[in-house]
Amino acid sequence: MPGTTRTQVGIVGAGPAGLVLGRLLEREGIDAVVLEARSRDYVEHRLRAGVLEQGTADLLRALGVGDRMDREGLLHAGIELRFDGTGHRIPLADLTGGRHVMLYGQTEMVKDLIAARLESGAELRFEVEDVALHGLEGNAPSIGFRHEGVDHELRCDVVAGCDGFHGVSRGAVPADRLTVRSREYPFAWLGILADVAPSSEELVYTSHERGFALHSLRGPTKSRLYLQVDPGDDVEAWSDDRIWDELHLRMARDDDWVLHEGPVLEKGITPMRSFVAEPMRHGRLFLAGDAVHIVPPTGAKGLNLAVADVKVLGEALVAFLRGGDERGLDAYSATALRRVWRAEHFSWWMTSMLHQDPAAADDPFAVALQRAQLEYVCTSEAAATSLAENYVGLPWARRTLDAPMNRVPRRMREERG
Ligand code: APR
Ligand code: PHB
């Protein structure tokens, strides 16, 4: 075949998972090829989330792609939970020993990673078609694809499926080898990007009887806002005026806080779902990021989980490809899934606490439980700390069940006298 080439790791997809993995391997001298179905322009302008956990930001710095993030991103030490017309600050950094989140659009992070890869000369092809994975169960997998009208075969040691929820990689695993667990939510998010300075310095998560609303930001002159809407809603039914009216109603605070309006630059509706496919490996195929799990956006975990997966996978690949040590690869799925399920729970929990479930509207018990949960998180240091440590991101290496807590936290000791 005319286009037969070889690499160590064939990476399908140039989203955060594929690009961070590519960068990690490049820094360790491992050869990889990244294949992306869309154009560079499309990938660099796709509007996505933008909250980086402390560990994600630190990893980008360590990989030499954190300079612009440190210049233009915004370091946040807290978030606001708003309900009943009052805002309650959760001081993330104070509750987690000084850990922060970084507000930096995923789109910007993707641009930085693409620029770094192209500058280094490492291979990255956009607009590839008909990607198909072969020989995954043997030791010599390959990726077939078409690029600029030419058919190619890329022979690899390992394939990394980083092609998002609608990619081909997950589908290359026989259905009877994957266990899927999922949940659909009876709502969606309508998101807008507005050309107006943020109305709040920190993120505001609002629970209101008309539905959830979120105020976020993209730099000093752009606001990113979201509304809970019906999953069947057509975006055309939401005029700019209707969006602003609804945001005002839901986000109103009893004091003099005001929501600033500005031209709407982009708007779109995203469904919300939780989804996990296990295991994250099939032979020589390793799945990472949205290709294998989805979280609802409320906890801001999607991007961070994708990066966490490839951090674990990248280190395992280096050990394997340098010295033939397969232990990391064998442990990859179980290691990654521990973090995935923690994030699945956290995202589900944040979503349930803050949204209005249409089915629960006539259920006063459910409404009162939700209110009690909100009040608890905003008044108990223990409950707020749980939210905070998940939000800023749990450490890469966490305590395991066979190494139980043997130390009573300082606060509990003091309270016990
Ligand atoms: N061949 C090659 N590339 C593909 C194919 C294919 N058949 N199918 C999809 N892709 C590409 C997509 O165009 C996209 O650029 O794979 C990439 C997957 O990127 P993401 O969807 O961003 O997924 P991931 O890298 O896992 O990042 C997860 O992104 O979707 C958000 O909310 C999500 O923040 C989370 C993060
Ligand atoms: C965003 O800024 O796009 C954003 C912030 C917080 C979330 C989700 C999205 O929970």
PDB file of N, CA and C in Angstrom, residues 240-289:
ATOM      1  N   ASP A 240     -32.254  36.367  22.087  1.00  0.00           N
ATOM      2  CA  ASP A 240     -31.330  36.953  23.065  1.00  0.00           C
ATOM      3  C   ASP A 240     -32.110  37.599  24.217  1.00  0.00           C
ATOM      4  N   ASP A 241     -33.191  38.290  23.888  1.00  0.00           N
ATOM      5  CA  ASP A 241     -33.976  38.955  24.954  1.00  0.00           C
ATOM      6  C   ASP A 241     -34.534  37.936  25.935  1.00  0.00           C
ATOM      7  N   ARG A 242     -35.042  36.848  25.383  1.00  0.00           N
ATOM      8  CA  ARG A 242     -35.618  35.827  26.275  1.00  0.00           C
ATOM      9  C   ARG A 242     -34.533  35.237  27.186  1.00  0.00           C
ATOM     10  N   ILE A 243     -33.349  35.035  26.639  1.00  0.00           N
ATOM     11  CA  ILE A 243     -32.245  34.488  27.453  1.00  0.00           C
ATOM     12  C   ILE A 243     -31.893  35.447  28.589  1.00  0.00           C
ATOM     13  N   TRP A 244     -31.722  36.739  28.242  1.00  0.00           N
ATOM     14  CA  TRP A 244     -31.345  37.701  29.295  1.00  0.00           C
ATOM     15  C   TRP A 244     -32.448  37.822  30.350  1.00  0.00           C
ATOM     16  N   ASP A 245     -33.720  37.847  29.888  1.00  0.00           N
ATOM     17  CA  ASP A 245     -34.826  37.946  30.853  1.00  0.00           C
ATOM     18  C   ASP A 245     -34.775  36.775  31.843  1.00  0.00           C
ATOM     19  N   GLU A 246     -34.556  35.609  31.298  1.00  0.00           N
ATOM     20  CA  GLU A 246     -34.551  34.418  32.150  1.00  0.00           C
ATOM     21  C   GLU A 246     -33.339  34.436  33.093  1.00  0.00           C
ATOM     22  N   LEU A 247     -32.194  34.865  32.587  1.00  0.00           N
ATOM     23  CA  LEU A 247     -31.012  34.957  33.451  1.00  0.00           C
ATOM     24  C   LEU A 247     -31.257  35.947  34.591  1.00  0.00           C
ATOM     25  N   HIS A 248     -31.892  37.083  34.257  1.00  0.00           N
ATOM     26  CA  HIS A 248     -32.185  38.074  35.315  1.00  0.00           C
ATOM     27  C   HIS A 248     -33.093  37.476  36.382  1.00  0.00           C
ATOM     28  N   LEU A 249     -34.122  36.767  35.937  1.00  0.00           N
ATOM     29  CA  LEU A 249     -35.076  36.200  36.900  1.00  0.00           C
ATOM     30  C   LEU A 249     -34.395  35.186  37.826  1.00  0.00           C
ATOM     31  N   ARG A 250     -33.600  34.309  37.214  1.00  0.00           N
ATOM     32  CA  ARG A 250     -33.020  33.234  38.019  1.00  0.00           C
ATOM     33  C   ARG A 250     -31.869  33.706  38.896  1.00  0.00           C
ATOM     34  N   MET A 251     -31.089  34.674  38.385  1.00  0.00           N
ATOM     35  CA  MET A 251     -29.865  35.041  39.113  1.00  0.00           C
ATOM     36  C   MET A 251     -30.065  36.207  40.069  1.00  0.00           C
ATOM     37  N   ALA A 252     -31.270  36.790  40.102  1.00  0.00           N
ATOM     38  CA  ALA A 252     -31.511  37.982  40.935  1.00  0.00           C
ATOM     39  C   ALA A 252     -31.065  37.739  42.379  1.00  0.00           C
ATOM     40  N   ARG A 253     -30.382  38.751  42.918  1.00  0.00           N
ATOM     41  CA  ARG A 253     -29.975  38.673  44.319  1.00  0.00           C
ATOM     42  C   ARG A 253     -30.664  39.790  45.083  1.00  0.00           C
ATOM     43  N   ASP A 254     -30.886  39.601  46.371  1.00  0.00           N
ATOM     44  CA  ASP A 254     -31.643  40.599  47.148  1.00  0.00           C
ATOM     45  C   ASP A 254     -30.852  41.885  47.349  1.00  0.00           C
ATOM     46  N   ASP A 255     -29.536  41.863  47.174  1.00  0.00           N
ATOM     47  CA  ASP A 255     -28.754  43.097  47.346  1.00  0.00           C
ATOM     48  C   ASP A 255     -28.638  43.832  46.004  1.00  0.00           C
ATOM     49  N   ASP A 256     -27.599  44.654  45.832  1.00  0.00           N
ATOM     50  CA  ASP A 256     -27.533  45.496  44.628  1.00  0.00           C
ATOM     51  C   ASP A 256     -26.741  44.841  43.483  1.00  0.00           C
ATOM     52  N   TRP A 257     -26.564  43.536  43.513  1.00  0.00           N
ATOM     53  CA  TRP A 257     -25.843  42.846  42.421  1.00  0.00           C
ATOM     54  C   TRP A 257     -26.598  43.021  41.105  1.00  0.00           C
ATOM     55  N   VAL A 258     -25.878  43.320  40.030  1.00  0.00           N
ATOM     56  CA  VAL A 258     -26.539  43.416  38.721  1.00  0.00           C
ATOM     57  C   VAL A 258     -25.857  42.523  37.688  1.00  0.00           C
ATOM     58  N   LEU A 259     -26.689  41.966  36.827  1.00  0.00           N
ATOM     59  CA  LEU A 259     -26.188  41.159  35.720  1.00  0.00           C
ATOM     60  C   LEU A 259     -26.054  42.080  34.507  1.00  0.00           C
ATOM     61  N   HIS A 260     -24.835  42.201  33.976  1.00  0.00           N
ATOM     62  CA  HIS A 260     -24.608  43.075  32.817  1.00  0.00           C
ATOM     63  C   HIS A 260     -24.947  42.331  31.531  1.00  0.00           C
ATOM     64  N   GLU A 261     -25.673  43.013  30.643  1.00  0.00           N
ATOM     65  CA  GLU A 261     -26.017  42.409  29.348  1.00  0.00           C
ATOM     66  C   GLU A 261     -25.042  42.876  28.264  1.00  0.00           C
ATOM     67  N   GLY A 262     -24.893  42.073  27.233  1.00  0.00           N
ATOM     68  CA  GLY A 262     -24.050  42.464  26.099  1.00  0.00           C
ATOM     69  C   GLY A 262     -24.438  41.633  24.895  1.00  0.00           C
ATOM     70  N   PRO A 263     -23.874  41.957  23.733  1.00  0.00           N
ATOM     71  CA  PRO A 263     -24.199  41.196  22.524  1.00  0.00           C
ATOM     72  C   PRO A 263     -23.866  39.704  22.697  1.00  0.00           C
ATOM     73  N   VAL A 264     -24.780  38.859  22.222  1.00  0.00           N
ATOM     74  CA  VAL A 264     -24.563  37.411  22.308  1.00  0.00           C
ATOM     75  C   VAL A 264     -23.754  36.978  21.085  1.00  0.00           C
ATOM     76  N   LEU A 265     -22.554  36.450  21.310  1.00  0.00           N
ATOM     77  CA  LEU A 265     -21.665  36.087  20.204  1.00  0.00           C
ATOM     78  C   LEU A 265     -21.922  34.659  19.717  1.00  0.00           C
ATOM     79  N   GLU A 266     -22.299  33.790  20.638  1.00  0.00           N
ATOM     80  CA  GLU A 266     -22.554  32.388  20.283  1.00  0.00           C
ATOM     81  C   GLU A 266     -23.604  31.840  21.214  1.00  0.00           C
ATOM     82  N   LYS A 267     -24.398  30.903  20.711  1.00  0.00           N
ATOM     83  CA  LYS A 267     -25.305  30.201  21.624  1.00  0.00           C
ATOM     84  C   LYS A 267     -25.557  28.790  21.135  1.00  0.00           C
ATOM     85  N   GLY A 268     -25.795  27.897  22.096  1.00  0.00           N
ATOM     86  CA  GLY A 268     -26.030  26.501  21.721  1.00  0.00           C
ATOM     87  C   GLY A 268     -26.622  25.732  22.880  1.00  0.00           C
ATOM     88  N   ILE A 269     -27.275  24.610  22.533  1.00  0.00           N
ATOM     89  CA  ILE A 269     -27.884  23.762  23.564  1.00  0.00           C
ATOM     90  C   ILE A 269     -27.138  22.435  23.621  1.00  0.00           C
ATOM     91  N   THR A 270     -26.764  22.024  24.817  1.00  0.00           N
ATOM     92  CA  THR A 270     -26.040  20.764  25.014  1.00  0.00           C
ATOM     93  C   THR A 270     -26.852  19.858  25.926  1.00  0.00           C
ATOM     94  N   PRO A 271     -27.084  18.613  25.496  1.00  0.00           N
ATOM     95  CA  PRO A 271     -27.788  17.686  26.387  1.00  0.00           C
ATOM     96  C   PRO A 271     -26.885  17.303  27.558  1.00  0.00           C
ATOM     97  N   MET A 272     -27.472  16.787  28.594  1.00  0.00           N
ATOM     98  CA  MET A 272     -26.652  16.386  29.743  1.00  0.00           C
ATOM     99  C   MET A 272     -26.785  14.892  29.951  1.00  0.00           C
ATOM    100  N   ARG A 273     -25.642  14.241  30.091  1.00  0.00           N
ATOM    101  CA  ARG A 273     -25.701  12.809  30.356  1.00  0.00           C
ATOM    102  C   ARG A 273     -24.489  12.374  31.165  1.00  0.00           C
ATOM    103  N   SER A 274     -24.671  11.262  31.838  1.00  0.00           N
ATOM    104  CA  SER A 274     -23.566  10.571  32.495  1.00  0.00           C
ATOM    105  C   SER A 274     -23.406   9.257  31.749  1.00  0.00           C
ATOM    106  N   PHE A 275     -22.154   8.858  31.511  1.00  0.00           N
ATOM    107  CA  PHE A 275     -21.902   7.651  30.705  1.00  0.00           C
ATOM    108  C   PHE A 275     -20.514   7.118  31.045  1.00  0.00           C
ATOM    109  N   VAL A 276     -20.430   5.829  31.305  1.00  0.00           N
ATOM    110  CA  VAL A 276     -19.116   5.202  31.494  1.00  0.00           C
ATOM    111  C   VAL A 276     -19.114   3.844  30.787  1.00  0.00           C
ATOM    112  N   ALA A 277     -18.109   3.588  29.969  1.00  0.00           N
ATOM    113  CA  ALA A 277     -17.919   2.264  29.359  1.00  0.00           C
ATOM    114  C   ALA A 277     -16.661   1.640  29.987  1.00  0.00           C
ATOM    115  N   GLU A 278     -16.763   0.391  30.365  1.00  0.00           N
ATOM    116  CA  GLU A 278     -15.638  -0.305  31.009  1.00  0.00           C
ATOM    117  C   GLU A 278     -15.411  -1.647  30.331  1.00  0.00           C
ATOM    118  N   PRO A 279     -14.162  -2.132  30.326  1.00  0.00           N
ATOM    119  CA  PRO A 279     -12.934  -1.470  30.748  1.00  0.00           C
ATOM    120  C   PRO A 279     -12.475  -0.441  29.709  1.00  0.00           C
ATOM    121  N   MET A 280     -11.454   0.313  30.054  1.00  0.00           N
ATOM    122  CA  MET A 280     -10.967   1.361  29.153  1.00  0.00           C
ATOM    123  C   MET A 280      -9.852   0.825  28.244  1.00  0.00           C
ATOM    124  N   ARG A 281      -9.753  -0.500  28.176  1.00  0.00           N
ATOM    125  CA  ARG A 281      -8.726  -1.127  27.323  1.00  0.00           C
ATOM    126  C   ARG A 281      -9.320  -2.316  26.602  1.00  0.00           C
ATOM    127  N   HIS A 282      -8.912  -2.497  25.348  1.00  0.00           N
ATOM    128  CA  HIS A 282      -9.221  -3.737  24.651  1.00  0.00           C
ATOM    129  C   HIS A 282      -7.963  -4.107  23.878  1.00  0.00           C
ATOM    130  N   GLY A 283      -7.233  -5.123  24.353  1.00  0.00           N
ATOM    131  CA  GLY A 283      -5.981  -5.512  23.698  1.00  0.00           C
ATOM    132  C   GLY A 283      -5.012  -4.350  23.665  1.00  0.00           C
ATOM    133  N   ARG A 284      -4.627  -3.933  22.454  1.00  0.00           N
ATOM    134  CA  ARG A 284      -3.669  -2.824  22.315  1.00  0.00           C
ATOM    135  C   ARG A 284      -4.369  -1.467  22.104  1.00  0.00           C
ATOM    136  N   LEU A 285      -5.688  -1.443  22.316  1.00  0.00           N
ATOM    137  CA  LEU A 285      -6.409  -0.158  22.244  1.00  0.00           C
ATOM    138  C   LEU A 285      -6.672   0.357  23.657  1.00  0.00           C
ATOM    139  N   PHE A 286      -6.297   1.607  23.896  1.00  0.00           N
ATOM    140  CA  PHE A 286      -6.555   2.246  25.184  1.00  0.00           C
ATOM    141  C   PHE A 286      -7.467   3.448  24.946  1.00  0.00           C
ATOM    142  N   LEU A 287      -8.605   3.457  25.641  1.00  0.00           N
ATOM    143  CA  LEU A 287      -9.582   4.540  25.453  1.00  0.00           C
ATOM    144  C   LEU A 287      -9.378   5.605  26.526  1.00  0.00           C
ATOM    145  N   ALA A 288      -9.553   6.867  26.151  1.00  0.00           N
ATOM    146  CA  ALA A 288      -9.363   7.951  27.126  1.00  0.00           C
ATOM    147  C   ALA A 288     -10.326   9.096  26.836  1.00  0.00           C
ATOM    148  N   GLY A 289     -10.709   9.810  27.872  1.00  0.00           N
ATOM    149  CA  GLY A 289     -11.532  11.012  27.731  1.00  0.00           C
ATOM    150  C   GLY A 289     -12.968  10.702  27.354  1.00  0.00           C
TER     151      GLY A 289
END
